[in-house]
Coordinates of C-alpha atoms in Angstrom, one line a residue:
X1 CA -8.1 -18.6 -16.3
X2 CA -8.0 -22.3 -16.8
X3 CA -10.4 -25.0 -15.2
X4 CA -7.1 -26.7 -13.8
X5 CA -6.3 -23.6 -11.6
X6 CA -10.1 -23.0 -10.5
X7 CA -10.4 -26.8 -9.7
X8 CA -6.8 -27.1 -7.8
X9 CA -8.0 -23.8 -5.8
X10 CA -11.7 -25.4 -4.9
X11 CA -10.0 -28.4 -4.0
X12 CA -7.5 -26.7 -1.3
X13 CA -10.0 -24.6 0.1
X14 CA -12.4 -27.8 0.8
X15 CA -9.7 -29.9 2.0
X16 CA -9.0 -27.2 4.6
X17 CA -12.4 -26.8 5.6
X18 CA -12.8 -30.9 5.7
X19 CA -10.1 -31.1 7.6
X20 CA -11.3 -28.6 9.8
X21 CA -14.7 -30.3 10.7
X22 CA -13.3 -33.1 11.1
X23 CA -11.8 -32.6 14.0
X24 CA -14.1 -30.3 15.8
X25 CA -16.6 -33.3 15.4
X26 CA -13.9 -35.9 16.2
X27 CA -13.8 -33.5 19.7
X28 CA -17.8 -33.3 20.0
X29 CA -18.0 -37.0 19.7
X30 CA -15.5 -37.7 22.2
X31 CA -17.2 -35.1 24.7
X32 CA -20.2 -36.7 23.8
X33 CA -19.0 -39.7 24.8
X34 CA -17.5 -38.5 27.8
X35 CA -20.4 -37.0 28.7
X36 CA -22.4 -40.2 28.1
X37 CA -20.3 -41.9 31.0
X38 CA -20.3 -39.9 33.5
X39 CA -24.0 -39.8 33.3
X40 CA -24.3 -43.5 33.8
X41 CA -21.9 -43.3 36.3
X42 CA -23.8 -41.0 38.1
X43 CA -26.8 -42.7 37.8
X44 CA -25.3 -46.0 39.6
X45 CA -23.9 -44.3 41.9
X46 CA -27.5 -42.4 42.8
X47 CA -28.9 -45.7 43.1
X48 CA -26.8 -46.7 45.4
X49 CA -26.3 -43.7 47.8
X50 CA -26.9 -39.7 48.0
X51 CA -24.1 -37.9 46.5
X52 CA -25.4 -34.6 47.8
X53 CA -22.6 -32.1 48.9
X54 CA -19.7 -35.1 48.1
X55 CA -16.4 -34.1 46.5
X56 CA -17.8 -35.8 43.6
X57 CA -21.0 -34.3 43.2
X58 CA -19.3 -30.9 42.7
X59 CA -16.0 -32.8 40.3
X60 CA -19.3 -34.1 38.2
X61 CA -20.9 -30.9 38.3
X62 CA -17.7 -29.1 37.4
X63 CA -17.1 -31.8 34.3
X64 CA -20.9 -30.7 32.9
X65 CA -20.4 -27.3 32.7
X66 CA -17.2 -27.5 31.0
X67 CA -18.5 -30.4 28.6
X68 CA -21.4 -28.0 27.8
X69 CA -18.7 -25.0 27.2
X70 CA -16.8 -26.9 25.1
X71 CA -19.7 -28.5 23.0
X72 CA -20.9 -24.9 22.6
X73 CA -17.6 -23.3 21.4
X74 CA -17.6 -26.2 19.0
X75 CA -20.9 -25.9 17.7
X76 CA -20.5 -22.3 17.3
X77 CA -17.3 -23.0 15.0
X78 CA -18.5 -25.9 13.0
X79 CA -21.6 -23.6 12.6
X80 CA -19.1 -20.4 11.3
X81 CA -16.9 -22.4 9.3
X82 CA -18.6 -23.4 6.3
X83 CA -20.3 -20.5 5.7
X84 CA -17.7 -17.7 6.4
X85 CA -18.0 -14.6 5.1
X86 CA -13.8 -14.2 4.5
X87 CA -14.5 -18.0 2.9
X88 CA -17.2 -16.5 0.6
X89 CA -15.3 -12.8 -0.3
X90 CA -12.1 -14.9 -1.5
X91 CA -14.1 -16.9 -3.6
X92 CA -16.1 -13.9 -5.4
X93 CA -13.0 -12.1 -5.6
X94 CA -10.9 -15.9 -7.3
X95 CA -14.1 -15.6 -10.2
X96 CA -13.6 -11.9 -10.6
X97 CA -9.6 -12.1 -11.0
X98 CA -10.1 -15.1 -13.2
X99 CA -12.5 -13.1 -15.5
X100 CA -10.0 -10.5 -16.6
X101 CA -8.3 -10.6 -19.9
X102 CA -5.3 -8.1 -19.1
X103 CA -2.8 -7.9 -16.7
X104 CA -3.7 -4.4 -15.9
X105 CA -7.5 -5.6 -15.1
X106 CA -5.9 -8.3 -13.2
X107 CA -4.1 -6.6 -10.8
X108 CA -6.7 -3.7 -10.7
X109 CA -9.7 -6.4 -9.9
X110 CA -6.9 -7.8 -7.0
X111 CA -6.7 -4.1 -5.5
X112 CA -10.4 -3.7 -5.3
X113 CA -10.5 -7.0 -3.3
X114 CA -8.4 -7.5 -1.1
X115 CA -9.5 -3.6 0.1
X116 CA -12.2 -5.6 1.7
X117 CA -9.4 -7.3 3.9
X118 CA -7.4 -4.0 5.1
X119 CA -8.5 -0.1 5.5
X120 CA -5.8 0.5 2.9
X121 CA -4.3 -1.2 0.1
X122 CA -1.7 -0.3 -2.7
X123 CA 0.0 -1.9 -5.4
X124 CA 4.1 -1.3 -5.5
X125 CA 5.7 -2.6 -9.2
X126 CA 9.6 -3.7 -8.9
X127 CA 11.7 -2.2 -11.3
X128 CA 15.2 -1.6 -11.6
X129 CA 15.5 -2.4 -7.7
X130 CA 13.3 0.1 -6.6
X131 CA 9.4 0.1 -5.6
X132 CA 7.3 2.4 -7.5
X133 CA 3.7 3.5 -6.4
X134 CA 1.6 2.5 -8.7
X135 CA -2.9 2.5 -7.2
X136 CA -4.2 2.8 -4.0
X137 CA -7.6 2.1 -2.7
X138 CA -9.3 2.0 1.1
X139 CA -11.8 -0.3 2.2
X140 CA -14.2 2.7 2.6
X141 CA -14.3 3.1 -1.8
X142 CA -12.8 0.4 -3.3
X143 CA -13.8 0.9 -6.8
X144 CA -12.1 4.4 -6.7
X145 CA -8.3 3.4 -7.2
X146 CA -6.2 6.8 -7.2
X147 CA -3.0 6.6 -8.6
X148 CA 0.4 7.0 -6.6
X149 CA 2.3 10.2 -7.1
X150 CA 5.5 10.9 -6.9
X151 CA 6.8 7.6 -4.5
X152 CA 9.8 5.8 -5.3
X153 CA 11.9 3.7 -2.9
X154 CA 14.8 1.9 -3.7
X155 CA 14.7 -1.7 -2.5
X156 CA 18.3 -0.9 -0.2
X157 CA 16.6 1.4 1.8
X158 CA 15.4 0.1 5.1
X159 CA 11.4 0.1 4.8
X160 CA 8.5 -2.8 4.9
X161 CA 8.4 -3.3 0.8
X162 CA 12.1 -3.9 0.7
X163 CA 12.4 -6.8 3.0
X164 CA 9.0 -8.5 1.6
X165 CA 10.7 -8.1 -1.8
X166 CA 14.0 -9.3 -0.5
X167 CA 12.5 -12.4 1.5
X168 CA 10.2 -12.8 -0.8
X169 CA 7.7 -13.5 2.1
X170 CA 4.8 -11.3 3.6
X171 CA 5.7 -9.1 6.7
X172 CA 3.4 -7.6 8.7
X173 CA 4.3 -5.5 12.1
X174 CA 4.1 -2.1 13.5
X175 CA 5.4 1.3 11.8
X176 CA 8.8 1.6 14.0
X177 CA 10.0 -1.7 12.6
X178 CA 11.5 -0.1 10.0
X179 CA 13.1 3.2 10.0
X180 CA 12.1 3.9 6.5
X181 CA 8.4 3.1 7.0
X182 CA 7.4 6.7 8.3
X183 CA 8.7 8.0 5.4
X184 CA 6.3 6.2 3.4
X185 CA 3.6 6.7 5.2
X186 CA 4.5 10.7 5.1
X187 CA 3.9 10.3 1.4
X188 CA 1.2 7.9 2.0
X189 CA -0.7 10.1 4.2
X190 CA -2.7 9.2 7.2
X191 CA -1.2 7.4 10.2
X192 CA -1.4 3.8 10.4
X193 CA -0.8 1.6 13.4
X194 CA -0.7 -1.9 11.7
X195 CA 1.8 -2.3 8.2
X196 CA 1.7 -5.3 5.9
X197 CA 3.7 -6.2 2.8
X198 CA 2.9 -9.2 0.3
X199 CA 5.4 -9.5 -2.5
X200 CA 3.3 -11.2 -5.9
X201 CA 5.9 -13.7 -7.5
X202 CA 5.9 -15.0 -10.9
X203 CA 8.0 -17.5 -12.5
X204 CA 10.1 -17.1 -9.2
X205 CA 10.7 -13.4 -9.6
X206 CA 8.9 -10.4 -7.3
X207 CA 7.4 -8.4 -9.8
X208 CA 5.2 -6.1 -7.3
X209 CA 4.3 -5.8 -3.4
X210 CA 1.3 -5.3 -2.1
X211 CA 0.9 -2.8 0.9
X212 CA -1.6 -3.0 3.2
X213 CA -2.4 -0.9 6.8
X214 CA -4.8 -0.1 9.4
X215 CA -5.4 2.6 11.6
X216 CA -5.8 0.2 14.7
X217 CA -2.9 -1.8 16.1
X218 CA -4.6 -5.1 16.3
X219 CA -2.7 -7.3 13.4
X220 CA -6.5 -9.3 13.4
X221 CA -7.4 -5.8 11.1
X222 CA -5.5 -6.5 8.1
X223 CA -6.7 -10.4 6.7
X224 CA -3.2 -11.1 5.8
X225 CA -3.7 -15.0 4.8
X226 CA -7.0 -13.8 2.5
X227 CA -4.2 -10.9 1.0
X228 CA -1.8 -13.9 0.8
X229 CA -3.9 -16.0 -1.2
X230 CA -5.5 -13.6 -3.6
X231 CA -1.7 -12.2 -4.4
X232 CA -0.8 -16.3 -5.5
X233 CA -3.9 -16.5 -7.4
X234 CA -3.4 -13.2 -9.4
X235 CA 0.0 -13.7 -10.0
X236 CA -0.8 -17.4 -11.7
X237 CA -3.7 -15.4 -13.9
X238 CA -1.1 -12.7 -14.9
X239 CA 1.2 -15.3 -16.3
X240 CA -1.9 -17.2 -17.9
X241 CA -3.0 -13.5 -19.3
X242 CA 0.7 -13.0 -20.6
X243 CA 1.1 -16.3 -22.0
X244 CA -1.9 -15.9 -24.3
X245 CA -4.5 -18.3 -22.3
X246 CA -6.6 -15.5 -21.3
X247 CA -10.5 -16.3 -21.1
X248 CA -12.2 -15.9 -24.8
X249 CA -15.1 -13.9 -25.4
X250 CA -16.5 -10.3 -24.0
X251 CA -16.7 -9.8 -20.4
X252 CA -20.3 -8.7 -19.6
X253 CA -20.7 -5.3 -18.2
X254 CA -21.8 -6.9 -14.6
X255 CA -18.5 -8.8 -14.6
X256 CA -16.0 -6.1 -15.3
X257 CA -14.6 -5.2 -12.4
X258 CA -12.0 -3.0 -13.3
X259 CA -12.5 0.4 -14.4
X260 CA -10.0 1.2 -17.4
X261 CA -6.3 2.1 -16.2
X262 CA -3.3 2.8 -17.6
X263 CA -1.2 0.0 -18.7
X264 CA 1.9 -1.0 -16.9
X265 CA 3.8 -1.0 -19.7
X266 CA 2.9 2.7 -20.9
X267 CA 3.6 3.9 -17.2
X268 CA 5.4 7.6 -16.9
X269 CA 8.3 8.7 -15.3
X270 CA 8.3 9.0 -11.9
X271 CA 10.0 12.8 -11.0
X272 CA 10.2 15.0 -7.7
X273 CA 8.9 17.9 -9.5
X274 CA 6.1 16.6 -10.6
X275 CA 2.6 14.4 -9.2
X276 CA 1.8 12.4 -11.9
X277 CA 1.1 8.5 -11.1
X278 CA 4.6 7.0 -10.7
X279 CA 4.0 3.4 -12.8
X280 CA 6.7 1.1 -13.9
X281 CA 6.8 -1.3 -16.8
X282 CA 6.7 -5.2 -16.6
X283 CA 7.9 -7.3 -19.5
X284 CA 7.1 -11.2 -19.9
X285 CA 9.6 -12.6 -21.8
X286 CA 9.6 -16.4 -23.1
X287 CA 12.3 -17.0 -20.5
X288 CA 12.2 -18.6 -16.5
X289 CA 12.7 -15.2 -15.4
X290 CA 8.7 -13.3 -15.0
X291 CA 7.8 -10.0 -15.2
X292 CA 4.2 -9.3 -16.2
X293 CA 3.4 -7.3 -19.6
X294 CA 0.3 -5.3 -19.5
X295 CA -1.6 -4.4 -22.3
X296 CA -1.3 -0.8 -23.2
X297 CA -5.4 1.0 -22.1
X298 CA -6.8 4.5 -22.3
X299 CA -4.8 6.7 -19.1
X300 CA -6.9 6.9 -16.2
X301 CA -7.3 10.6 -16.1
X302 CA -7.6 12.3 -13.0
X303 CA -8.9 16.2 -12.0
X304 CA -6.4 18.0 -11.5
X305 CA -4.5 21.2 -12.7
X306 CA -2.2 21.1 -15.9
X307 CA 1.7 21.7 -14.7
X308 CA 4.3 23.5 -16.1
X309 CA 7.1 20.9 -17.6
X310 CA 10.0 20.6 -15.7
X311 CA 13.7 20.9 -17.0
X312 CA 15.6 17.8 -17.0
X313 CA 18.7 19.3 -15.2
X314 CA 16.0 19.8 -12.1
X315 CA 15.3 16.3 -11.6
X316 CA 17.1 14.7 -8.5
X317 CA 20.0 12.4 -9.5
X318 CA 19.3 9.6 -7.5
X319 CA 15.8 9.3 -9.0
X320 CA 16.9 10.5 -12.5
X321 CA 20.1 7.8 -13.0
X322 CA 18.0 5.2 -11.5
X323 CA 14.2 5.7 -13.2
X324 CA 14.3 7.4 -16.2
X325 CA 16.9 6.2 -18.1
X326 CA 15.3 2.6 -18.0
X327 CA 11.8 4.4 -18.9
X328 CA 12.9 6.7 -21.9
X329 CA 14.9 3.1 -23.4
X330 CA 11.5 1.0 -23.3
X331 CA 8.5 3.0 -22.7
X332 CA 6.0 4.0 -25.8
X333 CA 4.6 7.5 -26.1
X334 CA 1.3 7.5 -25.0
X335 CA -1.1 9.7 -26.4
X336 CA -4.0 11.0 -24.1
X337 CA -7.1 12.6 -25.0
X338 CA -8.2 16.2 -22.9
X339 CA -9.1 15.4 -19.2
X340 CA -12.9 16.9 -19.0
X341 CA -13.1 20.5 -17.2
X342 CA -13.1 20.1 -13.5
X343 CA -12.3 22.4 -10.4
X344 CA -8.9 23.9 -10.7
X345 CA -6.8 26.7 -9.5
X346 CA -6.6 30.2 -10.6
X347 CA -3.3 30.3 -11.4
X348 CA -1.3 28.0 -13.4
X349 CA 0.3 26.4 -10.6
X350 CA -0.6 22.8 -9.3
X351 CA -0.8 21.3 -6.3
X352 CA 2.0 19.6 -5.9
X353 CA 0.8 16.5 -4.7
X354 CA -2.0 15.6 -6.3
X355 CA -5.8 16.7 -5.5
X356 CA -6.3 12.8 -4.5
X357 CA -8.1 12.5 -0.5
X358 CA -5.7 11.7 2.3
X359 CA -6.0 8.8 3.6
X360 CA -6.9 10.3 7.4
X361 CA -5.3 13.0 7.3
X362 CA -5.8 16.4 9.2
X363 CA -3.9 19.4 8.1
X364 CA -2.1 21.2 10.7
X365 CA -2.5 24.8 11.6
X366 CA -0.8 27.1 8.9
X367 CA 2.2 29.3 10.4
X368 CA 0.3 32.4 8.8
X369 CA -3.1 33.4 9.1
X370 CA -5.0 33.0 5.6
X371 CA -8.2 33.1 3.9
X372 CA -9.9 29.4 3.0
X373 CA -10.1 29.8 -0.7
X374 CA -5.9 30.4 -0.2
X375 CA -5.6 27.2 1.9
X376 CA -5.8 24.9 0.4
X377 CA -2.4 26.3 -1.9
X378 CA -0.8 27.0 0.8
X379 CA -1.1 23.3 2.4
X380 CA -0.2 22.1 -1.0
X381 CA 3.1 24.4 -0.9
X382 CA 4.3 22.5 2.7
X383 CA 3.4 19.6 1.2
X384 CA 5.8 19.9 -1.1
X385 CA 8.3 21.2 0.3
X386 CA 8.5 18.1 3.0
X387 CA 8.5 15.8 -0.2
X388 CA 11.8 17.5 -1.5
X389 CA 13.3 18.0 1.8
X390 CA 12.5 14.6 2.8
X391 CA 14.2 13.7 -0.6
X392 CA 17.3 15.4 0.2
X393 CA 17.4 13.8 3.3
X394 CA 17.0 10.0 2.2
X395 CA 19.6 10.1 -0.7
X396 CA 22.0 11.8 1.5
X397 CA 21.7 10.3 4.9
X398 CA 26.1 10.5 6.0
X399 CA 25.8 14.3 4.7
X400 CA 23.0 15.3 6.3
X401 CA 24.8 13.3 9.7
X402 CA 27.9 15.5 9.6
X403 CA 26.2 18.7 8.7
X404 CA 23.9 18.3 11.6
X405 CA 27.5 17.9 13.6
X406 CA 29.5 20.6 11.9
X407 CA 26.8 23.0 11.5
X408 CA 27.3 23.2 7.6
X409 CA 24.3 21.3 6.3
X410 CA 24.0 23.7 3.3
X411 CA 27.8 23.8 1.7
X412 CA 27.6 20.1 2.2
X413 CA 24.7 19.8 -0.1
X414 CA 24.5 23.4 -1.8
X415 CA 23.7 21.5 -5.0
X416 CA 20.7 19.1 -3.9
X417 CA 19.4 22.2 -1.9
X418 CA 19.5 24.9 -4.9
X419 CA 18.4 22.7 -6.9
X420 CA 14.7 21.6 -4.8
X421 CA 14.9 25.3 -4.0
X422 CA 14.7 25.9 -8.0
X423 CA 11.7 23.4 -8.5
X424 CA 9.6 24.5 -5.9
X425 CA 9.8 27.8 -6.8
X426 CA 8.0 27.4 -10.3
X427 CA 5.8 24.8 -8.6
X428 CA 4.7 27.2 -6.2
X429 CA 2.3 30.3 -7.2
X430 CA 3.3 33.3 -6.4
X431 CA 1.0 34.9 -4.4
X432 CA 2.0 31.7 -1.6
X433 CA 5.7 32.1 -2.1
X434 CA 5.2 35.5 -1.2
X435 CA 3.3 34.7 1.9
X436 CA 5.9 32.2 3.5
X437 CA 9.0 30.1 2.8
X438 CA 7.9 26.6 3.5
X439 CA 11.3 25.1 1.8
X440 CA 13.2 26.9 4.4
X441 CA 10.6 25.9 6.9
X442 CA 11.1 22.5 6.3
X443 CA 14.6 22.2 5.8
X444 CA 14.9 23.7 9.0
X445 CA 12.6 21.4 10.5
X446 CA 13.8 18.2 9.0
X447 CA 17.6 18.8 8.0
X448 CA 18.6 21.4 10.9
X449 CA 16.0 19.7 13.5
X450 CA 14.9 22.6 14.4
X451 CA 18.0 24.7 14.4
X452 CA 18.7 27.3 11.6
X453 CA 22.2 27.5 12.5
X454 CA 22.8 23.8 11.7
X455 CA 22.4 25.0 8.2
X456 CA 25.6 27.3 8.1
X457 CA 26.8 30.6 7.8
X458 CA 26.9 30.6 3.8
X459 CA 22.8 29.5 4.2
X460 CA 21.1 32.4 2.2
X461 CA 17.8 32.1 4.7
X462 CA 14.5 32.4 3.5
X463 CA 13.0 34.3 0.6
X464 CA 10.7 35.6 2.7
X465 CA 11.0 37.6 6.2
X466 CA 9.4 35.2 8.9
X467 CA 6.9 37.0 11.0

């Protein structure tokens, strides 16, 4: 980070706040003043005659109490103002971004900070006109950043990341103003009354979007001019990083503030069938148009189950013609030591989405009665059957419309369905599959809204009887 760019930031900051005293001491002067005459005017006038119970006794009376008001509320500010708390957090977090020698460090060090300005926060890279999940941390932990699994929106569909990136200005509003935000947030977890989106923009490209929430519907929650600055300031470092002007010399152990992460440009596929972190790669190239390059690091490794491999054939097409191809042309293989033993299932079947916590989230009540050691499978199951079903539904909105009128939902996409149907039955262990059919729960919950005869008369039903 170069002295130019601290100075220049130090310099705005104290212009604002000069500004900013200035006139709340231009106002106390002037009540001052104000004050000042009225009192010698009263003072004459006592001299002269009694003003008890006059008109003007209780105007003057009236002007005192609001001078002193106003004198208060202006104390009060001038006294907040300089030594803010939001004031001093930017600052701390401005040295910490500055400090880091890698893009990944940089945007990882921005995460952990600007956590301290929403409940939630998470990190979306642009790439091939889609936003892919890449961390996410909450105010509560934010040196624990968990990677995203399995989220992928492309920038046409209707949601809070795609008009930040298309405007290329921060948004902030309620969930409904978007009808592709709940479906975020249903990947997301948790249920957030208060959205924000701030796209980072380098060399007048949006390279990522930061998303921010709270579960409290007053806007004042989320520190969105803070989020705003921090995003500038790490956006300038990750071009300074990229262009080779990175600070020189080791970075004490008190000063790292980033644990180690996986590069962005060794990030893996995102898939359907599978919950590994969903990163995308940033290139800088010598040219006007910027997109970060991030220096390849050691995988975050996370505990959680090993997964069966998933054939290619199984992968939706939307994601698949969109994601991969650009991934398999420019990503290196990266090579990952064994993640230490850790809790795991008895069976070789993961948990679909991930073992990560979610973010305010209360499971509800299971359609079957089960043990607790089996529950926690079993509300990994629904989970992912809503993820494919949801899938199904986003890519194929004018299907899903006149199937819904027709009552065919399943011959109009027999291939989408068999094909989720395919995946989450090796995803799913076989002691829960035989339990329940949550992909035939879901799909009629989300595809036939509730009505299993919306699905059609060729719909095989569910694989297993429902009690």
């Amino acid at each position: 980070m170069s002295e130019e760019l601290e100075n220049s930031l130090q310099q705005a900051i104290e212009t604002y706040l000069g500004q900013r005293l200035r006139a709340i001491e231009e106002q106390i002067s002037q009540l001052q003043t104000e004050f000042g005459e009225a009192l010698t005017r009263l003072r004459e006038s006592a001299a002269s005659e009694s003003l008890s119970g006059t008109a003007l006794s209780a105007s003057i009376f009236a002007h005192f109490q609001a001078a002193r008001a106003q004198q208060l509320t202006g104390a009060a500010a001038l006294e907040k103002a300089p030594g803010s708390e939001e004031i001093a957090a930017i600052r701390r977090a401005v040295e910490q971004i500055e400090k880091q020698r890698s893009q990944t460090e940089v945007l990882s060090t921005l995460l952990m900070n600007v956590a301290g300005f929403a409940e939630r926060v998470a990190l979306f890279v642009i790439k091939d006109e889609q936003a892919i999940g890449w961390r996410v941390c909450e105010s509560s932990d934010p040196s624990n950043l968990e990677a995203i699994r399995g989220v992928v929106l492309p920038l046409s569909s209707e949601n809070l990341l795609s008009q930040a990136a298309r405007s290329r200005s921060s948004w902030n509003g309620a969930p409904e103003s978007h009808s592709g935000n709940r479906a975020l947030i249903d990947q997301l977890g948790g249920n957030p009354q208060n959205l924000a989106a701030i796209p980072l923009i380098a060399r007048g490209k949006v390279v990522a979007v930061l998303y921010a929430d709270s579960a409290s519907s007053d806007p004042n929650t989320i520190g969105l001019d803070a989020i705003e600055l921090l995003a500038r300031v790490a956006a300038m470092a990750a071009d300074l990083v990229s262009s080779g002007h990175a600070p020189a010399g080791p970075v004490s152990e008190p000063e790292a503030a980033t644990p180690p992460a996986p590069a962005l440009s060794e990030m893996e596929t995102p898939t359907l069938a599978e919950a590994p972190s969903v990163e995308a790669e940033i290139e800088v190239k010598p040219e006007p148009v910027y997109v970060p390059q991030i220096e390849p690091q050691a995988p975050r490794v996370f505990a959680e189950p090993i997964v069966e491999p998933i054939d290619e054939k199984a992968v939706p097409k939307p994601v698949k013609a969109k994601v991969a191809e650009s991934v398999e042309e420019a990503m290196p293989e990266v090579q990952t030591s064994p993640a230490p033993s850790a809790p795991s299932f008895p069976s070789p079947y993961a948990a679909p989405l991930g073992t990560g916590r979610r973010y305010g989230v209360t499971e509800p009540e299971l359609p079957i009665e089960v043990g607790e050691e089996e529950r926690r499978l079993h509300n990994d199951a629904r989970r992912f059957a809503r993820l494919l079903v949801s899938e199904i539904k986003l890519y194929n909105e004018p299907k899903v419309r006149e199937g819904r009128n027709n009552g065919d939902l399943y011959d109009r996409l027999r291939e989408d369905i068999d094909r989720s149907r395919q995946m989450y039955n090796k995803r799913v262990a076989p002691p829960v599959a035989a339990r329940h059919d949550y992909f035939h729960q879901e799909l009629v919950n989300t595809l036939a809204e509730g009505d299993p005869a919306k699905l059609g008369t060729s719909y095989p039903g569910a694989s297993v009887a429902v009690s």
